[in-house]
Amino acid sequence: MKIVSGIAVSALLLAGVARPQQAVEKPATEAEKGWVTRVFEIQHHDVGTIAPVISQFGVRLSHSPKLRALAVTGPPQLVESVGEAIRRLDVPSPNVELTAYLLVATPRAEESGSIPPELEKIAAELKKLFRYQYLGVLDTIVVRVAQGGDAKALTVTSPLMRIPGLVLPPSRLTLEAFNVMVSSRGERRVIRVQQLRLNGVVSFPSSASIADPQRSVAPLSLSQENVGFHTNLDIPEGQKVIVGKANVGTAENALILVLAARVLD
């Protein structure tokens, strides 16, 4: 009887438990009548990056990073404005091409280096300013990087300097560019490199070797030198910027870095 009684009591208790209520959709307020909902697919960027910007329009917003989609609810005209903003924001990040020219210069060599046409103006300015007799391109490094990205290139160059009578070993240099961004300055685009680094170890003849390249004394005296450039810079598209120069061997000889950048549309 106790068992039966317990079951009966339990049944009575269960009968008194309220059944779960079905979810009732909240009716639209007077202000929300006529609102529409549109789902926008985000193709090129992270949904979580675009969503905070769209939320500033005052619309109801939900997003799914997995589906790469934004659901926007609001007045039709405002939702249309949101769609236009998304079309402007969700575009492929531009790729940037950085070209680094490594120039080597000395006032002591008898011959002149080979300079490509695009560097003739800069070469003339450097020769006039520092009285270099020899100015040539040691190497050209080209890297491509997406906006906001980083790039790194390693180069093993030809001998650091072509001085008559001297045979020099190659140099090893590493070029790194961090957080490369594209912005506009008036009608011209500007490529900003948050941090540019050029590091390496180069071999260079001693001062006596340079002063008398035809000497018969052996062995040739060589020194290992660390060179480096660390800087932040803005590069107007279509222009070439002299990043800096590092002395090698003696105070008269230099490794010069010139950088150019363009946006690959």
PDB file of C-alpha atoms in Angstrom:
ATOM      1  CA  MET A   1       0.000   0.000   0.000  1.00  0.00           C
ATOM      2  CA  LYS A   2       2.827   2.368   0.746  1.00  0.00           C
ATOM      3  CA  ILE A   3       4.260   1.776  -2.618  1.00  0.00           C
ATOM      4  CA  VAL A   4       0.962   2.305  -4.342  1.00  0.00           C
ATOM      5  CA  SER A   5       0.334   5.330  -2.212  1.00  0.00           C
ATOM      6  CA  GLY A   6       3.746   6.722  -3.128  1.00  0.00           C
ATOM      7  CA  ILE A   7       2.998   6.291  -6.822  1.00  0.00           C
ATOM      8  CA  ALA A   8      -0.319   7.977  -6.395  1.00  0.00           C
ATOM      9  CA  VAL A   9       1.223  10.907  -4.577  1.00  0.00           C
ATOM     10  CA  SER A  10       3.893  11.183  -7.246  1.00  0.00           C
ATOM     11  CA  ALA A  11       1.228  11.203  -9.918  1.00  0.00           C
ATOM     12  CA  LEU A  12      -0.610  13.974  -8.155  1.00  0.00           C
ATOM     13  CA  LEU A  13       2.600  15.966  -7.849  1.00  0.00           C
ATOM     14  CA  LEU A  14       3.426  15.495 -11.523  1.00  0.00           C
ATOM     15  CA  ALA A  15      -0.069  16.561 -12.449  1.00  0.00           C
ATOM     16  CA  GLY A  16       0.532  19.791 -10.606  1.00  0.00           C
ATOM     17  CA  VAL A  17       3.776  20.642 -12.421  1.00  0.00           C
ATOM     18  CA  ALA A  18       3.262  23.332 -15.026  1.00  0.00           C
ATOM     19  CA  ARG A  19       3.981  22.224 -18.550  1.00  0.00           C
ATOM     20  CA  PRO A  20       6.741  24.055 -20.437  1.00  0.00           C
ATOM     21  CA  GLN A  21       5.324  26.976 -22.351  1.00  0.00           C
ATOM     22  CA  GLN A  22       5.979  27.167 -26.048  1.00  0.00           C
ATOM     23  CA  ALA A  23       8.262  30.006 -27.131  1.00  0.00           C
ATOM     24  CA  VAL A  24       6.210  32.962 -28.180  1.00  0.00           C
ATOM     25  CA  GLU A  25       7.706  35.292 -30.730  1.00  0.00           C
ATOM     26  CA  LYS A  26       7.968  38.780 -29.374  1.00  0.00           C
ATOM     27  CA  PRO A  27       5.625  41.005 -31.338  1.00  0.00           C
ATOM     28  CA  ALA A  28       7.227  43.806 -33.245  1.00  0.00           C
ATOM     29  CA  THR A  29       6.952  47.202 -31.679  1.00  0.00           C
ATOM     30  CA  GLU A  30       5.318  50.035 -33.531  1.00  0.00           C
ATOM     31  CA  ALA A  31       8.759  51.342 -34.489  1.00  0.00           C
ATOM     32  CA  GLU A  32       9.872  47.943 -35.802  1.00  0.00           C
ATOM     33  CA  LYS A  33       6.915  47.370 -38.108  1.00  0.00           C
ATOM     34  CA  GLY A  34       8.086  47.187 -41.697  1.00  0.00           C
ATOM     35  CA  TRP A  35      11.625  46.153 -40.742  1.00  0.00           C
ATOM     36  CA  VAL A  36      13.368  43.631 -42.956  1.00  0.00           C
ATOM     37  CA  THR A  37      16.113  41.071 -42.416  1.00  0.00           C
ATOM     38  CA  ARG A  38      18.897  40.393 -44.882  1.00  0.00           C
ATOM     39  CA  VAL A  39      21.790  37.961 -44.690  1.00  0.00           C
ATOM     40  CA  PHE A  40      25.119  39.109 -46.143  1.00  0.00           C
ATOM     41  CA  GLU A  41      27.920  36.703 -47.010  1.00  0.00           C
ATOM     42  CA  ILE A  42      31.414  37.902 -46.070  1.00  0.00           C
ATOM     43  CA  GLN A  43      33.936  36.649 -48.603  1.00  0.00           C
ATOM     44  CA  HIS A  44      37.289  38.318 -48.018  1.00  0.00           C
ATOM     45  CA  HIS A  45      37.560  39.236 -44.334  1.00  0.00           C
ATOM     46  CA  ASP A  46      36.847  37.867 -40.898  1.00  0.00           C
ATOM     47  CA  VAL A  47      33.178  38.300 -39.942  1.00  0.00           C
ATOM     48  CA  GLY A  48      34.136  39.302 -36.412  1.00  0.00           C
ATOM     49  CA  THR A  49      36.174  42.184 -37.812  1.00  0.00           C
ATOM     50  CA  ILE A  50      33.341  43.654 -39.889  1.00  0.00           C
ATOM     51  CA  ALA A  51      30.499  43.069 -37.382  1.00  0.00           C
ATOM     52  CA  PRO A  52      31.577  45.792 -34.871  1.00  0.00           C
ATOM     53  CA  VAL A  53      31.644  48.354 -37.668  1.00  0.00           C
ATOM     54  CA  ILE A  54      28.169  47.410 -38.903  1.00  0.00           C
ATOM     55  CA  SER A  55      26.758  47.520 -35.370  1.00  0.00           C
ATOM     56  CA  GLN A  56      27.326  51.277 -35.379  1.00  0.00           C
ATOM     57  CA  PHE A  57      24.440  51.662 -37.845  1.00  0.00           C
ATOM     58  CA  GLY A  58      21.932  50.943 -35.062  1.00  0.00           C
ATOM     59  CA  VAL A  59      20.548  47.754 -36.608  1.00  0.00           C
ATOM     60  CA  ARG A  60      19.957  44.385 -34.971  1.00  0.00           C
ATOM     61  CA  LEU A  61      22.861  42.184 -35.887  1.00  0.00           C
ATOM     62  CA  SER A  62      23.907  38.560 -35.534  1.00  0.00           C
ATOM     63  CA  HIS A  63      26.818  36.847 -37.183  1.00  0.00           C
ATOM     64  CA  SER A  64      28.262  33.387 -37.766  1.00  0.00           C
ATOM     65  CA  PRO A  65      32.028  33.106 -38.235  1.00  0.00           C
ATOM     66  CA  LYS A  66      31.596  29.497 -39.351  1.00  0.00           C
ATOM     67  CA  LEU A  67      29.123  30.415 -42.105  1.00  0.00           C
ATOM     68  CA  ARG A  68      30.915  33.732 -42.792  1.00  0.00           C
ATOM     69  CA  ALA A  69      27.542  35.480 -42.696  1.00  0.00           C
ATOM     70  CA  LEU A  70      25.950  38.579 -41.147  1.00  0.00           C
ATOM     71  CA  ALA A  71      22.194  38.783 -40.491  1.00  0.00           C
ATOM     72  CA  VAL A  72      21.007  42.394 -40.362  1.00  0.00           C
ATOM     73  CA  THR A  73      17.535  43.514 -39.256  1.00  0.00           C
ATOM     74  CA  GLY A  74      16.298  47.071 -39.499  1.00  0.00           C
ATOM     75  CA  PRO A  75      14.417  49.601 -41.619  1.00  0.00           C
ATOM     76  CA  PRO A  76      14.752  48.778 -45.352  1.00  0.00           C
ATOM     77  CA  GLN A  77      16.647  51.971 -46.165  1.00  0.00           C
ATOM     78  CA  LEU A  78      19.078  51.436 -43.294  1.00  0.00           C
ATOM     79  CA  VAL A  79      19.646  47.793 -44.210  1.00  0.00           C
ATOM     80  CA  GLU A  80      20.381  48.920 -47.757  1.00  0.00           C
ATOM     81  CA  SER A  81      22.987  51.350 -46.394  1.00  0.00           C
ATOM     82  CA  VAL A  82      24.504  48.515 -44.363  1.00  0.00           C
ATOM     83  CA  GLY A  83      24.725  46.410 -47.522  1.00  0.00           C
ATOM     84  CA  GLU A  84      26.584  49.199 -49.304  1.00  0.00           C
ATOM     85  CA  ALA A  85      28.996  49.527 -46.367  1.00  0.00           C
ATOM     86  CA  ILE A  86      29.656  45.780 -46.409  1.00  0.00           C
ATOM     87  CA  ARG A  87      30.352  45.904 -50.146  1.00  0.00           C
ATOM     88  CA  ARG A  88      32.921  48.628 -49.526  1.00  0.00           C
ATOM     89  CA  LEU A  89      34.549  46.863 -46.592  1.00  0.00           C
ATOM     90  CA  ASP A  90      34.545  43.303 -47.879  1.00  0.00           C
ATOM     91  CA  VAL A  91      37.072  43.677 -50.658  1.00  0.00           C
ATOM     92  CA  PRO A  92      40.291  41.724 -51.227  1.00  0.00           C
ATOM     93  CA  SER A  93      43.266  43.104 -49.354  1.00  0.00           C
ATOM     94  CA  PRO A  94      45.645  44.681 -51.841  1.00  0.00           C
ATOM     95  CA  ASN A  95      48.924  42.939 -52.450  1.00  0.00           C
ATOM     96  CA  VAL A  96      52.015  45.087 -52.162  1.00  0.00           C
ATOM     97  CA  GLU A  97      55.246  44.632 -54.066  1.00  0.00           C
ATOM     98  CA  LEU A  98      58.370  45.884 -52.329  1.00  0.00           C
ATOM     99  CA  THR A  99      61.574  46.307 -54.325  1.00  0.00           C
ATOM    100  CA  ALA A 100      64.790  46.744 -52.378  1.00  0.00           C
ATOM    101  CA  TYR A 101      67.875  47.933 -54.263  1.00  0.00           C
ATOM    102  CA  LEU A 102      71.191  47.242 -52.548  1.00  0.00           C
ATOM    103  CA  LEU A 103      73.768  49.712 -53.821  1.00  0.00           C
ATOM    104  CA  VAL A 104      77.449  49.603 -53.058  1.00  0.00           C
ATOM    105  CA  ALA A 105      79.608  52.695 -53.333  1.00  0.00           C
ATOM    106  CA  THR A 106      83.236  53.768 -52.935  1.00  0.00           C
ATOM    107  CA  PRO A 107      85.268  56.812 -53.969  1.00  0.00           C
ATOM    108  CA  ARG A 108      88.418  54.750 -54.683  1.00  0.00           C
ATOM    109  CA  ALA A 109      87.528  52.436 -57.550  1.00  0.00           C
ATOM    110  CA  GLU A 110      88.587  53.461 -61.051  1.00  0.00           C
ATOM    111  CA  GLU A 111      85.620  51.980 -62.866  1.00  0.00           C
ATOM    112  CA  SER A 112      81.926  52.881 -62.651  1.00  0.00           C
ATOM    113  CA  GLY A 113      79.167  50.472 -61.695  1.00  0.00           C
ATOM    114  CA  SER A 114      76.150  49.601 -63.784  1.00  0.00           C
ATOM    115  CA  ILE A 115      73.014  51.514 -62.766  1.00  0.00           C
ATOM    116  CA  PRO A 116      69.547  50.675 -64.193  1.00  0.00           C
ATOM    117  CA  PRO A 117      67.561  53.559 -65.692  1.00  0.00           C
ATOM    118  CA  GLU A 118      65.097  53.733 -62.788  1.00  0.00           C
ATOM    119  CA  LEU A 119      67.965  54.497 -60.381  1.00  0.00           C
ATOM    120  CA  GLU A 120      69.917  56.993 -62.474  1.00  0.00           C
ATOM    121  CA  LYS A 121      68.457  60.038 -60.716  1.00  0.00           C
ATOM    122  CA  ILE A 122      69.178  58.704 -57.231  1.00  0.00           C
ATOM    123  CA  ALA A 123      72.654  57.565 -58.295  1.00  0.00           C
ATOM    124  CA  ALA A 124      73.475  61.037 -59.585  1.00  0.00           C
ATOM    125  CA  GLU A 125      72.386  62.594 -56.297  1.00  0.00           C
ATOM    126  CA  LEU A 126      74.460  60.146 -54.253  1.00  0.00           C
ATOM    127  CA  LYS A 127      77.578  60.654 -56.366  1.00  0.00           C
ATOM    128  CA  LYS A 128      77.262  64.402 -56.075  1.00  0.00           C
ATOM    129  CA  LEU A 129      76.626  64.341 -52.349  1.00  0.00           C
ATOM    130  CA  PHE A 130      79.300  61.808 -51.340  1.00  0.00           C
ATOM    131  CA  ARG A 131      81.710  62.033 -54.301  1.00  0.00           C
ATOM    132  CA  TYR A 132      81.495  58.346 -55.135  1.00  0.00           C
ATOM    133  CA  GLN A 133      83.390  57.183 -58.206  1.00  0.00           C
ATOM    134  CA  TYR A 134      81.964  53.692 -58.056  1.00  0.00           C
ATOM    135  CA  LEU A 135      78.255  53.171 -57.507  1.00  0.00           C
ATOM    136  CA  GLY A 136      76.667  49.926 -58.603  1.00  0.00           C
ATOM    137  CA  VAL A 137      73.746  47.619 -57.820  1.00  0.00           C
ATOM    138  CA  LEU A 138      74.845  44.782 -55.587  1.00  0.00           C
ATOM    139  CA  ASP A 139      71.463  43.043 -55.690  1.00  0.00           C
ATOM    140  CA  THR A 140      67.732  43.649 -56.164  1.00  0.00           C
ATOM    141  CA  ILE A 141      65.248  41.939 -53.855  1.00  0.00           C
ATOM    142  CA  VAL A 142      61.538  41.781 -54.752  1.00  0.00           C
ATOM    143  CA  VAL A 143      58.943  40.548 -52.251  1.00  0.00           C
ATOM    144  CA  ARG A 144      55.145  40.503 -52.359  1.00  0.00           C
ATOM    145  CA  VAL A 145      52.945  40.690 -49.290  1.00  0.00           C
ATOM    146  CA  ALA A 146      49.220  41.084 -48.518  1.00  0.00           C
ATOM    147  CA  GLN A 147      48.112  44.197 -46.678  1.00  0.00           C
ATOM    148  CA  GLY A 148      48.785  43.869 -42.989  1.00  0.00           C
ATOM    149  CA  GLY A 149      51.168  40.987 -43.594  1.00  0.00           C
ATOM    150  CA  ASP A 150      54.881  40.389 -43.245  1.00  0.00           C
ATOM    151  CA  ALA A 151      57.543  39.458 -45.783  1.00  0.00           C
ATOM    152  CA  LYS A 152      61.010  37.972 -45.546  1.00  0.00           C
ATOM    153  CA  ALA A 153      63.671  37.298 -48.169  1.00  0.00           C
ATOM    154  CA  LEU A 154      67.198  35.933 -47.974  1.00  0.00           C
ATOM    155  CA  THR A 155      69.743  36.836 -50.626  1.00  0.00           C
ATOM    156  CA  VAL A 156      73.263  35.648 -51.341  1.00  0.00           C
ATOM    157  CA  THR A 157      74.705  38.452 -53.402  1.00  0.00           C
ATOM    158  CA  SER A 158      77.574  38.779 -55.795  1.00  0.00           C
ATOM    159  CA  PRO A 159      80.821  40.125 -54.259  1.00  0.00           C
ATOM    160  CA  LEU A 160      80.209  43.199 -52.191  1.00  0.00           C
ATOM    161  CA  MET A 161      82.396  45.388 -54.377  1.00  0.00           C
ATOM    162  CA  ARG A 162      83.942  44.944 -57.789  1.00  0.00           C
ATOM    163  CA  ILE A 163      87.368  46.485 -57.331  1.00  0.00           C
ATOM    164  CA  PRO A 164      89.953  45.785 -60.054  1.00  0.00           C
ATOM    165  CA  GLY A 165      92.463  43.183 -58.914  1.00  0.00           C
ATOM    166  CA  LEU A 166      90.405  41.949 -55.950  1.00  0.00           C
ATOM    167  CA  VAL A 167      88.279  38.800 -55.819  1.00  0.00           C
ATOM    168  CA  LEU A 168      85.814  39.067 -52.955  1.00  0.00           C
ATOM    169  CA  PRO A 169      83.421  36.504 -51.464  1.00  0.00           C
ATOM    170  CA  PRO A 170      79.625  36.951 -51.642  1.00  0.00           C
ATOM    171  CA  SER A 171      77.551  38.616 -48.952  1.00  0.00           C
ATOM    172  CA  ARG A 172      74.489  37.147 -47.230  1.00  0.00           C
ATOM    173  CA  LEU A 173      71.662  39.488 -46.312  1.00  0.00           C
ATOM    174  CA  THR A 174      68.110  39.084 -44.992  1.00  0.00           C
ATOM    175  CA  LEU A 175      65.345  41.598 -45.740  1.00  0.00           C
ATOM    176  CA  GLU A 176      62.249  41.674 -43.503  1.00  0.00           C
ATOM    177  CA  ALA A 177      59.188  43.928 -43.665  1.00  0.00           C
ATOM    178  CA  PHE A 178      56.498  43.843 -40.958  1.00  0.00           C
ATOM    179  CA  ASN A 179      52.860  45.006 -41.003  1.00  0.00           C
ATOM    180  CA  VAL A 180      52.807  46.443 -44.510  1.00  0.00           C
ATOM    181  CA  MET A 181      49.749  48.677 -44.948  1.00  0.00           C
ATOM    182  CA  VAL A 182      48.249  50.731 -47.780  1.00  0.00           C
ATOM    183  CA  SER A 183      46.680  54.114 -47.101  1.00  0.00           C
ATOM    184  CA  SER A 184      45.725  57.186 -49.105  1.00  0.00           C
ATOM    185  CA  ARG A 185      47.285  60.608 -48.905  1.00  0.00           C
ATOM    186  CA  GLY A 186      45.270  62.860 -51.162  1.00  0.00           C
ATOM    187  CA  GLU A 187      45.116  61.216 -54.562  1.00  0.00           C
ATOM    188  CA  ARG A 188      48.280  59.186 -53.979  1.00  0.00           C
ATOM    189  CA  ARG A 189      48.538  55.857 -52.206  1.00  0.00           C
ATOM    190  CA  VAL A 190      51.186  55.416 -49.559  1.00  0.00           C
ATOM    191  CA  ILE A 191      52.687  52.110 -48.439  1.00  0.00           C
ATOM    192  CA  ARG A 192      53.611  52.099 -44.770  1.00  0.00           C
ATOM    193  CA  VAL A 193      56.124  49.589 -43.436  1.00  0.00           C
ATOM    194  CA  GLN A 194      55.846  49.472 -39.660  1.00  0.00           C
ATOM    195  CA  GLN A 195      59.265  47.892 -39.350  1.00  0.00           C
ATOM    196  CA  LEU A 196      61.882  47.286 -42.013  1.00  0.00           C
ATOM    197  CA  ARG A 197      65.022  45.284 -41.314  1.00  0.00           C
ATOM    198  CA  LEU A 198      68.014  44.486 -43.454  1.00  0.00           C
ATOM    199  CA  ASN A 199      70.634  42.418 -41.664  1.00  0.00           C
ATOM    200  CA  GLY A 200      73.631  40.450 -42.782  1.00  0.00           C
ATOM    201  CA  VAL A 201      77.317  39.716 -42.643  1.00  0.00           C
ATOM    202  CA  VAL A 202      79.542  40.943 -45.451  1.00  0.00           C
ATOM    203  CA  SER A 203      83.173  40.354 -46.284  1.00  0.00           C
ATOM    204  CA  PHE A 204      85.248  43.372 -47.159  1.00  0.00           C
ATOM    205  CA  PRO A 205      88.930  43.991 -47.926  1.00  0.00           C
ATOM    206  CA  SER A 206      91.087  45.916 -45.512  1.00  0.00           C
ATOM    207  CA  SER A 207      91.824  49.597 -46.010  1.00  0.00           C
ATOM    208  CA  ALA A 208      95.295  48.770 -47.366  1.00  0.00           C
ATOM    209  CA  SER A 209      93.799  46.434 -49.957  1.00  0.00           C
ATOM    210  CA  ILE A 210      91.453  49.123 -51.211  1.00  0.00           C
ATOM    211  CA  ALA A 211      94.171  51.761 -51.321  1.00  0.00           C
ATOM    212  CA  ASP A 212      96.449  49.496 -53.366  1.00  0.00           C
ATOM    213  CA  PRO A 213      94.290  46.933 -55.226  1.00  0.00           C
ATOM    214  CA  GLN A 214      97.231  45.865 -57.419  1.00  0.00           C
ATOM    215  CA  ARG A 215      99.448  44.882 -54.471  1.00  0.00           C
ATOM    216  CA  SER A 216     101.127  41.500 -54.656  1.00  0.00           C
ATOM    217  CA  VAL A 217     101.165  40.863 -50.914  1.00  0.00           C
ATOM    218  CA  ALA A 218      99.297  37.671 -50.028  1.00  0.00           C
ATOM    219  CA  PRO A 219      97.020  36.597 -48.552  1.00  0.00           C
ATOM    220  CA  LEU A 220      94.449  39.311 -49.107  1.00  0.00           C
ATOM    221  CA  SER A 221      93.262  40.795 -45.813  1.00  0.00           C
ATOM    222  CA  LEU A 222      89.482  40.449 -45.390  1.00  0.00           C
ATOM    223  CA  SER A 223      87.211  41.421 -42.530  1.00  0.00           C
ATOM    224  CA  GLN A 224      83.722  40.201 -41.629  1.00  0.00           C
ATOM    225  CA  GLU A 225      81.314  42.995 -40.871  1.00  0.00           C
ATOM    226  CA  ASN A 226      77.712  43.101 -39.663  1.00  0.00           C
ATOM    227  CA  VAL A 227      75.472  45.549 -41.479  1.00  0.00           C
ATOM    228  CA  GLY A 228      71.909  46.442 -40.683  1.00  0.00           C
ATOM    229  CA  PHE A 229      69.058  48.861 -41.232  1.00  0.00           C
ATOM    230  CA  HIS A 230      66.116  49.065 -38.809  1.00  0.00           C
ATOM    231  CA  THR A 231      63.481  51.711 -39.495  1.00  0.00           C
ATOM    232  CA  ASN A 232      59.812  52.568 -40.037  1.00  0.00           C
ATOM    233  CA  LEU A 233      58.906  54.400 -43.202  1.00  0.00           C
ATOM    234  CA  ASP A 234      56.199  55.567 -45.591  1.00  0.00           C
ATOM    235  CA  ILE A 235      56.763  55.084 -49.305  1.00  0.00           C
ATOM    236  CA  PRO A 236      54.618  57.078 -51.748  1.00  0.00           C
ATOM    237  CA  GLU A 237      53.640  54.753 -54.566  1.00  0.00           C
ATOM    238  CA  GLY A 238      55.774  55.374 -57.632  1.00  0.00           C
ATOM    239  CA  GLN A 239      58.657  56.918 -55.706  1.00  0.00           C
ATOM    240  CA  LYS A 240      61.965  55.531 -54.494  1.00  0.00           C
ATOM    241  CA  VAL A 241      63.152  56.228 -50.981  1.00  0.00           C
ATOM    242  CA  ILE A 242      66.756  56.143 -49.761  1.00  0.00           C
ATOM    243  CA  VAL A 243      66.391  54.233 -46.502  1.00  0.00           C
ATOM    244  CA  GLY A 244      69.974  54.756 -45.373  1.00  0.00           C
ATOM    245  CA  LYS A 245      73.597  53.734 -45.765  1.00  0.00           C
ATOM    246  CA  ALA A 246      75.982  51.661 -43.698  1.00  0.00           C
ATOM    247  CA  ASN A 247      79.749  52.037 -43.836  1.00  0.00           C
ATOM    248  CA  VAL A 248      81.668  48.907 -44.704  1.00  0.00           C
ATOM    249  CA  GLY A 249      85.420  48.392 -44.668  1.00  0.00           C
ATOM    250  CA  THR A 250      86.196  52.071 -44.168  1.00  0.00           C
ATOM    251  CA  ALA A 251      84.179  55.201 -43.497  1.00  0.00           C
ATOM    252  CA  GLU A 252      84.345  56.051 -47.210  1.00  0.00           C
ATOM    253  CA  ASN A 253      82.673  52.892 -48.492  1.00  0.00           C
ATOM    254  CA  ALA A 254      78.986  52.237 -48.087  1.00  0.00           C
ATOM    255  CA  LEU A 255      76.151  49.819 -48.590  1.00  0.00           C
ATOM    256  CA  ILE A 256      73.065  51.860 -49.506  1.00  0.00           C
ATOM    257  CA  LEU A 257      69.455  50.669 -49.310  1.00  0.00           C
ATOM    258  CA  VAL A 258      66.842  52.139 -51.663  1.00  0.00           C
ATOM    259  CA  LEU A 259      63.229  50.989 -51.428  1.00  0.00           C
ATOM    260  CA  ALA A 260      60.318  51.259 -53.850  1.00  0.00           C
ATOM    261  CA  ALA A 261      56.737  49.997 -53.444  1.00  0.00           C
ATOM    262  CA  ARG A 262      53.629  49.583 -55.559  1.00  0.00           C
ATOM    263  CA  VAL A 263      50.136  48.211 -55.047  1.00  0.00           C
ATOM    264  CA  LEU A 264      49.161  45.275 -57.253  1.00  0.00           C
ATOM    265  CA  ASP A 265      45.548  46.043 -58.229  1.00  0.00           C
TER     266      ASP A 265
END
